[in-house]
GROMACS .gro file of C-alpha atoms in nm:
model
  112
    1MET     CA    1  -0.280  -2.186   0.292
    2SER     CA    2  -0.222  -1.816   0.204
    3LYS     CA    3   0.061  -1.632   0.390
    4PHE     CA    4  -0.168  -1.282   0.306
    5LYS     CA    5  -0.429  -1.094   0.493
    6GLU     CA    6  -0.746  -1.166   0.331
    7GLY     CA    7  -1.011  -0.986   0.515
    8PRO     CA    8  -1.287  -0.776   0.449
    9LEU     CA    9  -1.130  -0.423   0.446
   10VAL     CA   10  -0.879  -0.635   0.132
   11LEU     CA   11  -1.120  -0.818  -0.037
   12MET     CA   12  -1.308  -0.417  -0.097
   13LEU     CA   13  -0.998  -0.275  -0.205
   14ARG     CA   14  -0.923  -0.582  -0.477
   15ASP     CA   15  -1.292  -0.579  -0.557
   16GLY     CA   16  -1.259  -0.200  -0.629
   17GLU     CA   17  -1.534  -0.113  -0.344
   18VAL     CA   18  -1.344   0.227  -0.315
   19GLU     CA   19  -1.638   0.445  -0.201
   20GLN     CA   20  -1.753   0.135   0.113
   21PHE     CA   21  -1.338   0.096   0.217
   22ASN     CA   22  -1.272   0.461   0.244
   23ALA     CA   23  -1.660   0.492   0.487
   24SER     CA   24  -1.567   0.206   0.636
   25THR     CA   25  -1.205   0.321   0.772
   26ARG     CA   26  -1.315   0.700   0.782
   27LYS     CA   27  -1.342   0.668   1.172
   28THR     CA   28  -1.074   0.397   1.283
   29GLU     CA   29  -0.731   0.563   1.384
   30THR     CA   30  -0.517   0.303   1.264
   31LEU     CA   31  -0.562   0.075   0.939
   32ASP     CA   32  -0.420  -0.216   0.943
   33LEU     CA   33  -0.323  -0.373   0.575
   34SER     CA   34  -0.037  -0.561   0.679
   35ASN     CA   35   0.076  -0.834   0.467
   36ALA     CA   36  -0.238  -0.762   0.266
   37ASN     CA   37  -0.215  -0.922  -0.122
   38LEU     CA   38  -0.296  -0.592  -0.296
   39ARG     CA   39  -0.168  -0.740  -0.612
   40GLY     CA   40  -0.312  -0.567  -0.933
   41ALA     CA   41  -0.520  -0.326  -0.698
   42ASP     CA   42  -0.671  -0.005  -0.782
   43LEU     CA   43  -0.602   0.228  -0.507
   44ARG     CA   44  -0.653   0.573  -0.659
   45HIS     CA   45  -0.884   0.764  -0.419
   46VAL     CA   46  -0.798   0.525  -0.124
   47ASP     CA   47  -0.746   0.713   0.187
   48LEU     CA   48  -0.437   0.521   0.301
   49HIS     CA   49  -0.226   0.842   0.441
   50LYS     CA   50  -0.223   0.629   0.810
   51ALA     CA   51  -0.226   0.290   0.666
   52ASP     CA   52  -0.013  -0.006   0.824
   53LEU     CA   53   0.087  -0.145   0.487
   54ARG     CA   54   0.383  -0.345   0.623
   55ASP     CA   55   0.486  -0.675   0.446
   56ALA     CA   56   0.242  -0.561   0.160
   57TYR     CA   57   0.249  -0.717  -0.123
   58CYS     CA   58   0.128  -0.411  -0.407
   59HIS     CA   59   0.244  -0.530  -0.748
   60SER     CA   60   0.127  -0.411  -1.037
   61ALA     CA   61  -0.129  -0.168  -0.800
   62ASP     CA   62  -0.227   0.147  -0.917
   63LEU     CA   63  -0.102   0.391  -0.625
   64ARG     CA   64  -0.136   0.710  -0.872
   65GLY     CA   65  -0.177   1.009  -0.652
   66VAL     CA   66  -0.243   0.845  -0.295
   67ASP     CA   67  -0.092   1.021  -0.011
   68LEU     CA   68   0.135   0.747   0.184
   69SER     CA   69   0.304   1.010   0.376
   70GLN     CA   70   0.252   0.832   0.731
   71ALA     CA   71   0.147   0.523   0.607
   72ASN     CA   72   0.433   0.250   0.729
   73LEU     CA   73   0.546   0.065   0.438
   74GLU     CA   74   0.847  -0.160   0.638
   75GLY     CA   75   0.869  -0.440   0.427
   76ALA     CA   76   0.619  -0.359   0.129
   77SER     CA   77   0.665  -0.475  -0.222
   78PHE     CA   78   0.598  -0.193  -0.504
   79HIS     CA   79   0.711  -0.403  -0.829
   80ARG     CA   80   0.572  -0.259  -1.128
   81ALA     CA   81   0.314  -0.051  -0.897
   82ARG     CA   82   0.172   0.293  -1.077
   83VAL     CA   83   0.280   0.565  -0.832
   84SER     CA   84   0.315   0.889  -1.033
   85GLY     CA   85   0.222   1.193  -0.806
   86ALA     CA   86   0.213   0.959  -0.483
   87TYR     CA   87   0.352   1.089  -0.152
   88PHE     CA   88   0.553   0.839   0.013
   89PRO     CA   89   0.652   0.890   0.355
   90ALA     CA   90   0.980   1.053   0.480
   91ASN     CA   91   1.166   0.786   0.613
   92VAL     CA   92   1.186   0.578   0.289
   93PRO     CA   93   1.445   0.652   0.041
   94ALA     CA   94   1.383   0.759  -0.318
   95GLU     CA   95   1.626   0.463  -0.384
   96GLU     CA   96   1.398   0.213  -0.200
   97ILE     CA   97   1.109   0.316  -0.389
   98LYS     CA   98   1.285   0.276  -0.712
   99MET     CA   99   1.424  -0.076  -0.635
  100SER     CA  100   1.083  -0.193  -0.492
  101LEU     CA  101   0.897  -0.082  -0.819
  102GLU     CA  102   1.186  -0.189  -1.081
  103LEU     CA  103   1.324  -0.509  -0.888
  104GLY     CA  104   1.042  -0.606  -0.643
  105THR     CA  105   1.255  -0.563  -0.359
  106ARG     CA  106   1.133  -0.521  -0.008
  107ILE     CA  107   1.111  -0.156   0.116
  108ARG     CA  108   1.372  -0.048   0.383
  109CYS     CA  109   1.284   0.226   0.622
  110ARG     CA  110   1.488   0.479   0.758
  111PRO     CA  111   1.491   0.496   1.157
  112ALA     CA  112   1.274   0.752   1.235
   0.00000   0.00000   0.00000
């Protein structure tokens, strides 16, 4: 049994159905992708700025240019992810991002 969520939204992202995903989530207040397995997913052009990505696994995901400025990244892992031009929340220190990218550590957010 997988410890990751495999719901329809996660499957859309993993299958590269970006337009369908954005249309499906456009009117939602919160976007729950906590515990999602997004390994290797191309997330460019995905609207994740308010996503709940707690404990998400984003190993080798492509997040170039993605706005994560209001996302909850507590416990997320970005090992070997591509993040050039991505906007991270102010409560995530640069050292946390660097350690997650290089070592796969899980993000620890500063208290708000």
